Amino acid sequence: MSVLFVIGAGASYGNPDCKPYPPPLGPRLYSELKLESQVARELDEEVVKILETGDFESGMELLWEREPVKITPLQIDLAKYFTKFKAGSENYYNQLIKIIKKSKKKPVISTTNYDLLLEQCINDNGYYITYGGLPVELDNISLLKIHGSCNFLPDMKPDQIQGVGFVVPKEGGGILKANIKPASADESRSFCERSDSIAPAIAVYSKGKQVLHCGDFVKEVQEQWAKEVNRASKIFVIGLRVVEHDRHIWDTLAGCNTWLGYVGLKEDCTDFLSWAEKHGRNNAFALANSFEESLPVIERRLKS
């Protein structure tokens, strides 16, 4: 049986040996993004006020109401922003992959993050990546990016559709149906710099996590993830806050009977344990309050 890892933004934030700095959490995302994105700097004044409070989801909700035509340009800049992060050898993701490799368990790694830190660390440890569930080829690791990724490029030229503004109702479908082409960080950054109308396949950071570009592919990944949840022998959730309106995640975890170990800040562990009690998840446990502290715990659990 497999071991499933579910990794959120809290695992990347504060992670050492990450350049130019660890990817920010939602509360700091806008303040960092606006330094590089003209689109972000020129949003509606009321939207900016909410984003500057650190509530990125609510800010995006209001943007969808006030200036929906700016959603795609902002998604392009957001994807471009996340291409720049690079992990070094002391990064905790690297250490996690080493622990998995040593355990000889069959891993499935999943994440809500848009960045490419996991890809870099998987490759640095001698593995290739399969963006799908099990089974995988020899020397591959299954990586399921359930909210998309900054390198999930539509299989088309970035200038094939240019100068077009799209307005899509919230929860009203998508903009583009196309196959995706996983790309390198440099290729993804180049795509974003040349495109003004089509974004990589990443979920809009708002309630519902709608994917406007190549959404069918991301939906398929989510379906594969749900299957892996139900056939895993253990599930480790690292740095992912309980947000119950993200039902595709938390309803799925609530509905399985698998042993579940959680890693997060003290207050996040409290929320997780409350969620577990609410859903009758008696085999759900808080393991550690930081990624660093969790590594030896995970190593021991993988031996059992």
PDB file of C-alpha atoms in Angstrom:
ATOM      1  CA  MET A   1       0.000   0.000   0.000  1.00  0.00           C
ATOM      2  CA  SER A   2       1.060   3.585  -0.561  1.00  0.00           C
ATOM      3  CA  VAL A   3       1.818   6.456   1.796  1.00  0.00           C
ATOM      4  CA  LEU A   4       0.202   9.774   0.877  1.00  0.00           C
ATOM      5  CA  PHE A   5       1.632  13.199   1.699  1.00  0.00           C
ATOM      6  CA  VAL A   6      -0.652  16.249   1.461  1.00  0.00           C
ATOM      7  CA  ILE A   7       1.437  19.407   1.505  1.00  0.00           C
ATOM      8  CA  GLY A   8       0.230  22.990   1.849  1.00  0.00           C
ATOM      9  CA  ALA A   9       1.716  26.475   1.793  1.00  0.00           C
ATOM     10  CA  GLY A  10       2.762  26.245   5.439  1.00  0.00           C
ATOM     11  CA  ALA A  11       5.356  23.636   4.476  1.00  0.00           C
ATOM     12  CA  SER A  12       7.071  25.972   2.001  1.00  0.00           C
ATOM     13  CA  TYR A  13       6.892  29.037   4.232  1.00  0.00           C
ATOM     14  CA  GLY A  14       9.793  29.137   6.678  1.00  0.00           C
ATOM     15  CA  ASN A  15      11.482  26.282   4.843  1.00  0.00           C
ATOM     16  CA  PRO A  16      15.264  26.874   4.929  1.00  0.00           C
ATOM     17  CA  ASP A  17      17.667  26.939   2.005  1.00  0.00           C
ATOM     18  CA  CYS A  18      15.135  28.453  -0.365  1.00  0.00           C
ATOM     19  CA  LYS A  19      16.015  31.280  -2.748  1.00  0.00           C
ATOM     20  CA  PRO A  20      15.358  34.148  -3.023  1.00  0.00           C
ATOM     21  CA  TYR A  21      13.246  33.533   0.125  1.00  0.00           C
ATOM     22  CA  PRO A  22      10.589  31.004   1.154  1.00  0.00           C
ATOM     23  CA  PRO A  23       7.267  31.426  -0.705  1.00  0.00           C
ATOM     24  CA  PRO A  24       4.932  33.582   1.397  1.00  0.00           C
ATOM     25  CA  LEU A  25       1.694  32.458   2.971  1.00  0.00           C
ATOM     26  CA  GLY A  26      -1.595  34.002   1.852  1.00  0.00           C
ATOM     27  CA  PRO A  27      -1.456  36.910   4.346  1.00  0.00           C
ATOM     28  CA  ARG A  28       1.850  38.156   2.847  1.00  0.00           C
ATOM     29  CA  LEU A  29       1.287  37.102  -0.745  1.00  0.00           C
ATOM     30  CA  TYR A  30      -0.154  40.379  -2.027  1.00  0.00           C
ATOM     31  CA  SER A  31       2.548  42.541  -0.451  1.00  0.00           C
ATOM     32  CA  GLU A  32       5.206  40.466  -2.248  1.00  0.00           C
ATOM     33  CA  LEU A  33       3.312  40.046  -5.516  1.00  0.00           C
ATOM     34  CA  LYS A  34       2.655  43.767  -6.005  1.00  0.00           C
ATOM     35  CA  LEU A  35       6.415  44.421  -6.048  1.00  0.00           C
ATOM     36  CA  GLU A  36       6.602  42.463  -9.308  1.00  0.00           C
ATOM     37  CA  SER A  37       3.126  42.777 -10.814  1.00  0.00           C
ATOM     38  CA  GLN A  38       1.753  45.973 -12.332  1.00  0.00           C
ATOM     39  CA  VAL A  39      -1.638  44.278 -12.548  1.00  0.00           C
ATOM     40  CA  ALA A  40      -1.598  43.688  -8.776  1.00  0.00           C
ATOM     41  CA  ARG A  41      -0.661  47.325  -8.112  1.00  0.00           C
ATOM     42  CA  GLU A  42      -3.525  48.651 -10.268  1.00  0.00           C
ATOM     43  CA  LEU A  43      -6.430  46.687  -8.823  1.00  0.00           C
ATOM     44  CA  ASP A  44      -9.612  48.310  -7.547  1.00  0.00           C
ATOM     45  CA  GLU A  45      -8.953  50.346  -4.397  1.00  0.00           C
ATOM     46  CA  GLU A  46     -11.401  48.363  -2.266  1.00  0.00           C
ATOM     47  CA  VAL A  47      -9.900  45.088  -3.475  1.00  0.00           C
ATOM     48  CA  VAL A  48      -6.421  46.307  -2.548  1.00  0.00           C
ATOM     49  CA  LYS A  49      -7.614  47.288   0.943  1.00  0.00           C
ATOM     50  CA  ILE A  50      -8.792  43.733   1.586  1.00  0.00           C
ATOM     51  CA  LEU A  51      -5.689  42.146   0.052  1.00  0.00           C
ATOM     52  CA  GLU A  52      -3.468  44.356   2.213  1.00  0.00           C
ATOM     53  CA  THR A  53      -5.190  43.025   5.347  1.00  0.00           C
ATOM     54  CA  GLY A  54      -3.795  39.627   4.365  1.00  0.00           C
ATOM     55  CA  ASP A  55      -7.134  38.057   3.411  1.00  0.00           C
ATOM     56  CA  PHE A  56      -6.198  37.027  -0.124  1.00  0.00           C
ATOM     57  CA  GLU A  57      -9.257  34.817  -0.653  1.00  0.00           C
ATOM     58  CA  SER A  58     -11.734  37.588   0.241  1.00  0.00           C
ATOM     59  CA  GLY A  59      -9.802  40.060  -1.893  1.00  0.00           C
ATOM     60  CA  MET A  60     -10.051  37.739  -4.886  1.00  0.00           C
ATOM     61  CA  GLU A  61     -13.780  37.262  -4.221  1.00  0.00           C
ATOM     62  CA  LEU A  62     -14.290  41.027  -4.450  1.00  0.00           C
ATOM     63  CA  LEU A  63     -12.045  41.269  -7.519  1.00  0.00           C
ATOM     64  CA  TRP A  64     -14.284  38.728  -9.226  1.00  0.00           C
ATOM     65  CA  GLU A  65     -17.256  41.023  -8.513  1.00  0.00           C
ATOM     66  CA  ARG A  66     -15.602  44.354  -9.343  1.00  0.00           C
ATOM     67  CA  GLU A  67     -13.051  43.635 -12.108  1.00  0.00           C
ATOM     68  CA  PRO A  68     -13.395  40.062 -13.356  1.00  0.00           C
ATOM     69  CA  VAL A  69     -11.485  40.902 -16.545  1.00  0.00           C
ATOM     70  CA  LYS A  70      -8.343  41.285 -14.400  1.00  0.00           C
ATOM     71  CA  ILE A  71      -8.489  37.740 -13.020  1.00  0.00           C
ATOM     72  CA  THR A  72      -6.556  36.195 -15.924  1.00  0.00           C
ATOM     73  CA  PRO A  73      -3.780  38.838 -16.054  1.00  0.00           C
ATOM     74  CA  LEU A  74      -3.341  38.444 -12.296  1.00  0.00           C
ATOM     75  CA  GLN A  75      -3.208  34.643 -12.655  1.00  0.00           C
ATOM     76  CA  ILE A  76      -0.458  35.051 -15.262  1.00  0.00           C
ATOM     77  CA  ASP A  77       1.582  37.266 -12.934  1.00  0.00           C
ATOM     78  CA  LEU A  78       0.946  34.948  -9.980  1.00  0.00           C
ATOM     79  CA  ALA A  79       2.207  31.929 -11.934  1.00  0.00           C
ATOM     80  CA  LYS A  80       5.246  33.895 -13.088  1.00  0.00           C
ATOM     81  CA  TYR A  81       5.965  34.935  -9.487  1.00  0.00           C
ATOM     82  CA  PHE A  82       6.039  31.321  -8.270  1.00  0.00           C
ATOM     83  CA  THR A  83       8.510  30.197 -10.946  1.00  0.00           C
ATOM     84  CA  LYS A  84      11.380  31.985  -9.221  1.00  0.00           C
ATOM     85  CA  PHE A  85      11.678  29.891  -6.056  1.00  0.00           C
ATOM     86  CA  LYS A  86      14.556  27.421  -5.841  1.00  0.00           C
ATOM     87  CA  ALA A  87      15.304  24.813  -3.169  1.00  0.00           C
ATOM     88  CA  GLY A  88      18.773  23.974  -1.895  1.00  0.00           C
ATOM     89  CA  SER A  89      20.107  20.745  -0.437  1.00  0.00           C
ATOM     90  CA  GLU A  90      19.114  21.664   3.153  1.00  0.00           C
ATOM     91  CA  ASN A  91      15.520  22.408   2.223  1.00  0.00           C
ATOM     92  CA  TYR A  92      13.049  20.311   4.233  1.00  0.00           C
ATOM     93  CA  TYR A  93      11.509  18.936   1.043  1.00  0.00           C
ATOM     94  CA  ASN A  94      14.904  17.512   0.155  1.00  0.00           C
ATOM     95  CA  GLN A  95      15.141  15.940   3.587  1.00  0.00           C
ATOM     96  CA  LEU A  96      11.628  14.500   3.258  1.00  0.00           C
ATOM     97  CA  ILE A  97      12.440  12.885  -0.105  1.00  0.00           C
ATOM     98  CA  LYS A  98      15.568  11.343   1.426  1.00  0.00           C
ATOM     99  CA  ILE A  99      13.466   9.882   4.263  1.00  0.00           C
ATOM    100  CA  ILE A 100      10.970   8.472   1.752  1.00  0.00           C
ATOM    101  CA  LYS A 101      13.789   7.018  -0.356  1.00  0.00           C
ATOM    102  CA  LYS A 102      15.336   5.344   2.695  1.00  0.00           C
ATOM    103  CA  SER A 103      11.984   3.877   3.787  1.00  0.00           C
ATOM    104  CA  LYS A 104      11.410   2.121   0.450  1.00  0.00           C
ATOM    105  CA  LYS A 105       7.699   2.893   0.802  1.00  0.00           C
ATOM    106  CA  LYS A 106       5.549   3.614  -2.233  1.00  0.00           C
ATOM    107  CA  PRO A 107       4.906   7.371  -1.957  1.00  0.00           C
ATOM    108  CA  VAL A 108       2.303   9.642  -3.460  1.00  0.00           C
ATOM    109  CA  ILE A 109       3.091  13.312  -2.866  1.00  0.00           C
ATOM    110  CA  SER A 110       0.309  15.841  -3.304  1.00  0.00           C
ATOM    111  CA  THR A 111       0.274  19.585  -2.828  1.00  0.00           C
ATOM    112  CA  THR A 112      -1.913  22.659  -3.127  1.00  0.00           C
ATOM    113  CA  ASN A 113       1.170  24.789  -3.852  1.00  0.00           C
ATOM    114  CA  TYR A 114       1.849  26.394  -7.235  1.00  0.00           C
ATOM    115  CA  ASP A 115       5.650  26.549  -6.843  1.00  0.00           C
ATOM    116  CA  LEU A 116       8.214  24.022  -8.110  1.00  0.00           C
ATOM    117  CA  LEU A 117      10.176  23.318  -4.925  1.00  0.00           C
ATOM    118  CA  LEU A 118       8.942  19.738  -4.701  1.00  0.00           C
ATOM    119  CA  GLU A 119       9.824  19.040  -8.321  1.00  0.00           C
ATOM    120  CA  GLN A 120      13.357  20.322  -7.778  1.00  0.00           C
ATOM    121  CA  CYS A 121      13.871  18.198  -4.662  1.00  0.00           C
ATOM    122  CA  ILE A 122      12.436  15.066  -6.262  1.00  0.00           C
ATOM    123  CA  ASN A 123      14.796  15.488  -9.225  1.00  0.00           C
ATOM    124  CA  ASP A 124      17.761  16.295  -6.955  1.00  0.00           C
ATOM    125  CA  ASN A 125      17.288  12.919  -5.266  1.00  0.00           C
ATOM    126  CA  GLY A 126      17.504  10.993  -8.529  1.00  0.00           C
ATOM    127  CA  TYR A 127      13.801  10.566  -9.264  1.00  0.00           C
ATOM    128  CA  TYR A 128      11.664  11.540 -12.220  1.00  0.00           C
ATOM    129  CA  ILE A 129       8.154  12.938 -11.796  1.00  0.00           C
ATOM    130  CA  THR A 130       4.823  11.493 -12.831  1.00  0.00           C
ATOM    131  CA  TYR A 131       2.049  14.083 -12.622  1.00  0.00           C
ATOM    132  CA  GLY A 132      -0.496  11.379 -11.879  1.00  0.00           C
ATOM    133  CA  GLY A 133      -1.389   8.675  -9.414  1.00  0.00           C
ATOM    134  CA  LEU A 134      -0.034   5.171  -8.990  1.00  0.00           C
ATOM    135  CA  PRO A 135       1.298   3.059 -10.579  1.00  0.00           C
ATOM    136  CA  VAL A 136       4.347   4.926 -11.895  1.00  0.00           C
ATOM    137  CA  GLU A 137       7.425   3.910 -13.838  1.00  0.00           C
ATOM    138  CA  LEU A 138      10.572   2.787 -12.032  1.00  0.00           C
ATOM    139  CA  ASP A 139      12.523   5.714 -10.504  1.00  0.00           C
ATOM    140  CA  ASN A 140       9.437   7.977 -10.714  1.00  0.00           C
ATOM    141  CA  ILE A 141       7.506   9.579  -7.887  1.00  0.00           C
ATOM    142  CA  SER A 142       3.813  10.364  -8.171  1.00  0.00           C
ATOM    143  CA  LEU A 143       3.174  14.102  -7.710  1.00  0.00           C
ATOM    144  CA  LEU A 144      -0.420  15.336  -7.669  1.00  0.00           C
ATOM    145  CA  LYS A 145      -0.809  19.129  -7.777  1.00  0.00           C
ATOM    146  CA  ILE A 146      -4.442  19.440  -6.851  1.00  0.00           C
ATOM    147  CA  HIS A 147      -4.689  23.208  -7.379  1.00  0.00           C
ATOM    148  CA  GLY A 148      -2.558  23.233 -10.511  1.00  0.00           C
ATOM    149  CA  SER A 149       0.987  24.454 -10.954  1.00  0.00           C
ATOM    150  CA  CYS A 150       2.879  27.424 -12.357  1.00  0.00           C
ATOM    151  CA  ASN A 151       4.472  25.061 -14.897  1.00  0.00           C
ATOM    152  CA  PHE A 152       1.237  23.510 -16.185  1.00  0.00           C
ATOM    153  CA  LEU A 153       1.237  25.339 -19.498  1.00  0.00           C
ATOM    154  CA  PRO A 154      -1.579  25.075 -22.031  1.00  0.00           C
ATOM    155  CA  ASP A 155      -0.278  23.096 -25.008  1.00  0.00           C
ATOM    156  CA  MET A 156      -0.273  26.094 -27.323  1.00  0.00           C
ATOM    157  CA  LYS A 157       1.901  29.079 -28.167  1.00  0.00           C
ATOM    158  CA  PRO A 158       1.658  31.847 -25.550  1.00  0.00           C
ATOM    159  CA  ASP A 159       0.863  34.421 -28.261  1.00  0.00           C
ATOM    160  CA  GLN A 160      -1.728  32.241 -30.007  1.00  0.00           C
ATOM    161  CA  ILE A 161      -4.454  34.186 -28.173  1.00  0.00           C
ATOM    162  CA  GLN A 162      -3.456  37.767 -27.473  1.00  0.00           C
ATOM    163  CA  GLY A 163      -5.102  41.031 -26.523  1.00  0.00           C
ATOM    164  CA  VAL A 164      -8.335  39.416 -25.339  1.00  0.00           C
ATOM    165  CA  GLY A 165      -9.995  40.145 -21.997  1.00  0.00           C
ATOM    166  CA  PHE A 166     -12.168  37.358 -20.580  1.00  0.00           C
ATOM    167  CA  VAL A 167     -15.033  37.736 -18.127  1.00  0.00           C
ATOM    168  CA  VAL A 168     -16.132  34.440 -16.610  1.00  0.00           C
ATOM    169  CA  PRO A 169     -18.821  34.236 -13.925  1.00  0.00           C
ATOM    170  CA  LYS A 170     -17.577  32.798 -10.668  1.00  0.00           C
ATOM    171  CA  GLU A 171     -18.248  29.055 -10.691  1.00  0.00           C
ATOM    172  CA  GLY A 172     -19.401  29.550 -14.274  1.00  0.00           C
ATOM    173  CA  GLY A 173     -16.909  27.424 -16.163  1.00  0.00           C
ATOM    174  CA  GLY A 174     -13.538  28.121 -17.680  1.00  0.00           C
ATOM    175  CA  ILE A 175     -11.821  30.095 -20.396  1.00  0.00           C
ATOM    176  CA  LEU A 176      -9.717  27.479 -22.163  1.00  0.00           C
ATOM    177  CA  LYS A 177      -9.983  23.736 -22.674  1.00  0.00           C
ATOM    178  CA  ALA A 178      -6.646  22.345 -23.769  1.00  0.00           C
ATOM    179  CA  ASN A 179      -4.084  19.721 -22.898  1.00  0.00           C
ATOM    180  CA  ILE A 180      -1.317  20.795 -20.534  1.00  0.00           C
ATOM    181  CA  LYS A 181       2.400  20.615 -21.149  1.00  0.00           C
ATOM    182  CA  PRO A 182       4.565  20.490 -17.999  1.00  0.00           C
ATOM    183  CA  ALA A 183       7.497  22.850 -18.435  1.00  0.00           C
ATOM    184  CA  SER A 184      10.629  24.008 -16.655  1.00  0.00           C
ATOM    185  CA  ALA A 185      10.652  27.111 -14.474  1.00  0.00           C
ATOM    186  CA  ASP A 186      12.406  29.109 -17.202  1.00  0.00           C
ATOM    187  CA  GLU A 187       9.978  27.947 -19.880  1.00  0.00           C
ATOM    188  CA  SER A 188       7.025  28.771 -17.647  1.00  0.00           C
ATOM    189  CA  ARG A 189       8.374  32.227 -16.863  1.00  0.00           C
ATOM    190  CA  SER A 190       8.923  32.896 -20.572  1.00  0.00           C
ATOM    191  CA  PHE A 191       5.352  31.785 -21.336  1.00  0.00           C
ATOM    192  CA  CYS A 192       3.959  34.194 -18.737  1.00  0.00           C
ATOM    193  CA  GLU A 193       6.073  37.076 -20.028  1.00  0.00           C
ATOM    194  CA  ARG A 194       4.743  36.555 -23.573  1.00  0.00           C
ATOM    195  CA  SER A 195       1.097  35.849 -22.740  1.00  0.00           C
ATOM    196  CA  ASP A 196      -1.489  38.473 -21.846  1.00  0.00           C
ATOM    197  CA  SER A 197      -4.690  36.432 -22.215  1.00  0.00           C
ATOM    198  CA  ILE A 198      -3.978  32.816 -21.213  1.00  0.00           C
ATOM    199  CA  ALA A 199      -2.546  31.666 -17.877  1.00  0.00           C
ATOM    200  CA  PRO A 200      -0.997  28.402 -16.716  1.00  0.00           C
ATOM    201  CA  ALA A 201      -3.383  25.936 -15.090  1.00  0.00           C
ATOM    202  CA  ILE A 202      -3.566  27.234 -11.517  1.00  0.00           C
ATOM    203  CA  ALA A 203      -6.650  27.611  -9.352  1.00  0.00           C
ATOM    204  CA  VAL A 204      -7.918  31.079  -8.591  1.00  0.00           C
ATOM    205  CA  TYR A 205      -7.055  31.742  -4.945  1.00  0.00           C
ATOM    206  CA  SER A 206     -10.670  32.237  -3.886  1.00  0.00           C
ATOM    207  CA  LYS A 207     -13.474  30.134  -2.461  1.00  0.00           C
ATOM    208  CA  GLY A 208     -14.122  27.191  -4.770  1.00  0.00           C
ATOM    209  CA  LYS A 209     -10.586  27.256  -6.255  1.00  0.00           C
ATOM    210  CA  GLN A 210     -11.928  27.540  -9.814  1.00  0.00           C
ATOM    211  CA  VAL A 211      -9.433  26.708 -12.571  1.00  0.00           C
ATOM    212  CA  LEU A 212     -10.008  28.898 -15.649  1.00  0.00           C
ATOM    213  CA  HIS A 213      -7.393  27.380 -17.949  1.00  0.00           C
ATOM    214  CA  CYS A 214      -7.112  23.634 -18.612  1.00  0.00           C
ATOM    215  CA  GLY A 215      -9.467  22.968 -15.721  1.00  0.00           C
ATOM    216  CA  ASP A 216     -10.319  19.463 -16.934  1.00  0.00           C
ATOM    217  CA  PHE A 217      -6.741  18.359 -16.319  1.00  0.00           C
ATOM    218  CA  VAL A 218      -6.722  19.708 -12.747  1.00  0.00           C
ATOM    219  CA  LYS A 219     -10.110  18.101 -12.080  1.00  0.00           C
ATOM    220  CA  GLU A 220      -8.674  14.778 -13.237  1.00  0.00           C
ATOM    221  CA  VAL A 221      -5.740  15.240 -10.852  1.00  0.00           C
ATOM    222  CA  GLN A 222      -8.190  15.872  -8.007  1.00  0.00           C
ATOM    223  CA  GLU A 223     -10.064  12.685  -8.894  1.00  0.00           C
ATOM    224  CA  GLN A 224      -6.811  10.713  -8.908  1.00  0.00           C
ATOM    225  CA  TRP A 225      -5.950  12.257  -5.540  1.00  0.00           C
ATOM    226  CA  ALA A 226      -9.278  11.142  -4.060  1.00  0.00           C
ATOM    227  CA  LYS A 227      -8.498   7.564  -5.148  1.00  0.00           C
ATOM    228  CA  GLU A 228      -5.063   7.742  -3.513  1.00  0.00           C
ATOM    229  CA  VAL A 229      -6.633   8.994  -0.261  1.00  0.00           C
ATOM    230  CA  ASN A 230      -8.800   5.903  -0.104  1.00  0.00           C
ATOM    231  CA  ARG A 231      -6.075   3.362  -0.825  1.00  0.00           C
ATOM    232  CA  ALA A 232      -3.216   4.814   1.245  1.00  0.00           C
ATOM    233  CA  SER A 233      -2.061   3.054   4.403  1.00  0.00           C
ATOM    234  CA  LYS A 234      -1.046   6.355   6.021  1.00  0.00           C
ATOM    235  CA  ILE A 235      -1.665  10.009   5.218  1.00  0.00           C
ATOM    236  CA  PHE A 236       0.567  12.858   6.392  1.00  0.00           C
ATOM    237  CA  VAL A 237      -0.842  16.394   6.090  1.00  0.00           C
ATOM    238  CA  ILE A 238       1.912  19.022   6.336  1.00  0.00           C
ATOM    239  CA  GLY A 239       1.341  22.779   6.493  1.00  0.00           C
ATOM    240  CA  LEU A 240      -2.226  22.746   5.176  1.00  0.00           C
ATOM    241  CA  ARG A 241      -4.784  24.627   7.270  1.00  0.00           C
ATOM    242  CA  VAL A 242      -8.258  23.200   7.716  1.00  0.00           C
ATOM    243  CA  VAL A 243     -10.500  25.244   5.417  1.00  0.00           C
ATOM    244  CA  GLU A 244     -13.737  23.315   5.310  1.00  0.00           C
ATOM    245  CA  HIS A 245     -15.122  25.123   2.265  1.00  0.00           C
ATOM    246  CA  ASP A 246     -12.275  23.462   0.332  1.00  0.00           C
ATOM    247  CA  ARG A 247     -14.564  20.456   0.249  1.00  0.00           C
ATOM    248  CA  HIS A 248     -12.614  18.632  -2.466  1.00  0.00           C
ATOM    249  CA  ILE A 249      -9.882  18.220   0.182  1.00  0.00           C
ATOM    250  CA  TRP A 250     -11.473  18.108   3.603  1.00  0.00           C
ATOM    251  CA  ASP A 251     -14.635  16.190   2.730  1.00  0.00           C
ATOM    252  CA  THR A 252     -12.464  13.583   1.025  1.00  0.00           C
ATOM    253  CA  LEU A 253     -10.188  13.248   4.065  1.00  0.00           C
ATOM    254  CA  ALA A 254     -13.213  13.122   6.375  1.00  0.00           C
ATOM    255  CA  GLY A 255     -14.724  10.296   4.359  1.00  0.00           C
ATOM    256  CA  CYS A 256     -11.790   7.887   4.556  1.00  0.00           C
ATOM    257  CA  ASN A 257     -10.726   5.620   7.424  1.00  0.00           C
ATOM    258  CA  THR A 258      -6.981   5.909   6.895  1.00  0.00           C
ATOM    259  CA  TRP A 259      -4.542   6.809   9.692  1.00  0.00           C
ATOM    260  CA  LEU A 260      -3.987  10.564   9.449  1.00  0.00           C
ATOM    261  CA  GLY A 261      -1.072  12.538  10.899  1.00  0.00           C
ATOM    262  CA  TYR A 262      -1.082  16.335  10.918  1.00  0.00           C
ATOM    263  CA  VAL A 263       1.787  18.843  11.036  1.00  0.00           C
ATOM    264  CA  GLY A 264       1.047  22.525  11.597  1.00  0.00           C
ATOM    265  CA  LEU A 265       1.275  25.477  13.925  1.00  0.00           C
ATOM    266  CA  LYS A 266      -0.238  25.003  17.365  1.00  0.00           C
ATOM    267  CA  GLU A 267      -3.460  26.820  16.492  1.00  0.00           C
ATOM    268  CA  ASP A 268      -3.733  24.891  13.215  1.00  0.00           C
ATOM    269  CA  CYS A 269      -3.315  21.600  15.087  1.00  0.00           C
ATOM    270  CA  THR A 270      -6.121  22.658  17.417  1.00  0.00           C
ATOM    271  CA  ASP A 271      -8.363  23.353  14.418  1.00  0.00           C
ATOM    272  CA  PHE A 272      -7.392  20.019  12.884  1.00  0.00           C
ATOM    273  CA  LEU A 273      -8.216  18.057  16.040  1.00  0.00           C
ATOM    274  CA  SER A 274     -11.582  19.840  16.271  1.00  0.00           C
ATOM    275  CA  TRP A 275     -12.253  18.926  12.636  1.00  0.00           C
ATOM    276  CA  ALA A 276     -11.267  15.299  13.334  1.00  0.00           C
ATOM    277  CA  GLU A 277     -13.593  15.096  16.354  1.00  0.00           C
ATOM    278  CA  LYS A 278     -16.446  16.653  14.376  1.00  0.00           C
ATOM    279  CA  HIS A 279     -16.091  14.023  11.649  1.00  0.00           C
ATOM    280  CA  GLY A 280     -15.448  11.061  13.921  1.00  0.00           C
ATOM    281  CA  ARG A 281     -11.859  10.606  12.736  1.00  0.00           C
ATOM    282  CA  ASN A 282     -10.569   8.723  15.778  1.00  0.00           C
ATOM    283  CA  ASN A 283      -7.319   7.747  14.061  1.00  0.00           C
ATOM    284  CA  ALA A 284      -6.260  11.336  13.311  1.00  0.00           C
ATOM    285  CA  PHE A 285      -3.365  12.799  15.299  1.00  0.00           C
ATOM    286  CA  ALA A 286      -1.352  16.023  15.599  1.00  0.00           C
ATOM    287  CA  LEU A 287       2.296  15.020  15.156  1.00  0.00           C
ATOM    288  CA  ALA A 288       4.340  18.228  15.336  1.00  0.00           C
ATOM    289  CA  ASN A 289       4.128  22.021  15.224  1.00  0.00           C
ATOM    290  CA  SER A 290       6.702  22.521  12.477  1.00  0.00           C
ATOM    291  CA  PHE A 291       7.977  20.780   9.367  1.00  0.00           C
ATOM    292  CA  GLU A 292      11.432  20.493  10.928  1.00  0.00           C
ATOM    293  CA  GLU A 293      10.074  18.781  14.059  1.00  0.00           C
ATOM    294  CA  SER A 294       7.974  16.423  11.970  1.00  0.00           C
ATOM    295  CA  LEU A 295      10.818  14.906   9.934  1.00  0.00           C
ATOM    296  CA  PRO A 296      12.079  12.419  12.574  1.00  0.00           C
ATOM    297  CA  VAL A 297       8.466  11.617  13.494  1.00  0.00           C
ATOM    298  CA  ILE A 298       7.630  10.848   9.860  1.00  0.00           C
ATOM    299  CA  GLU A 299      10.780   8.727   9.564  1.00  0.00           C
ATOM    300  CA  ARG A 300       9.713   6.635  12.578  1.00  0.00           C
ATOM    301  CA  ARG A 301       6.149   6.283  11.330  1.00  0.00           C
ATOM    302  CA  LEU A 302       7.314   5.065   7.942  1.00  0.00           C
ATOM    303  CA  LYS A 303       9.158   2.215   9.663  1.00  0.00           C
ATOM    304  CA  SER A 304       5.985   0.935  11.332  1.00  0.00           C
TER     305      SER A 304
END
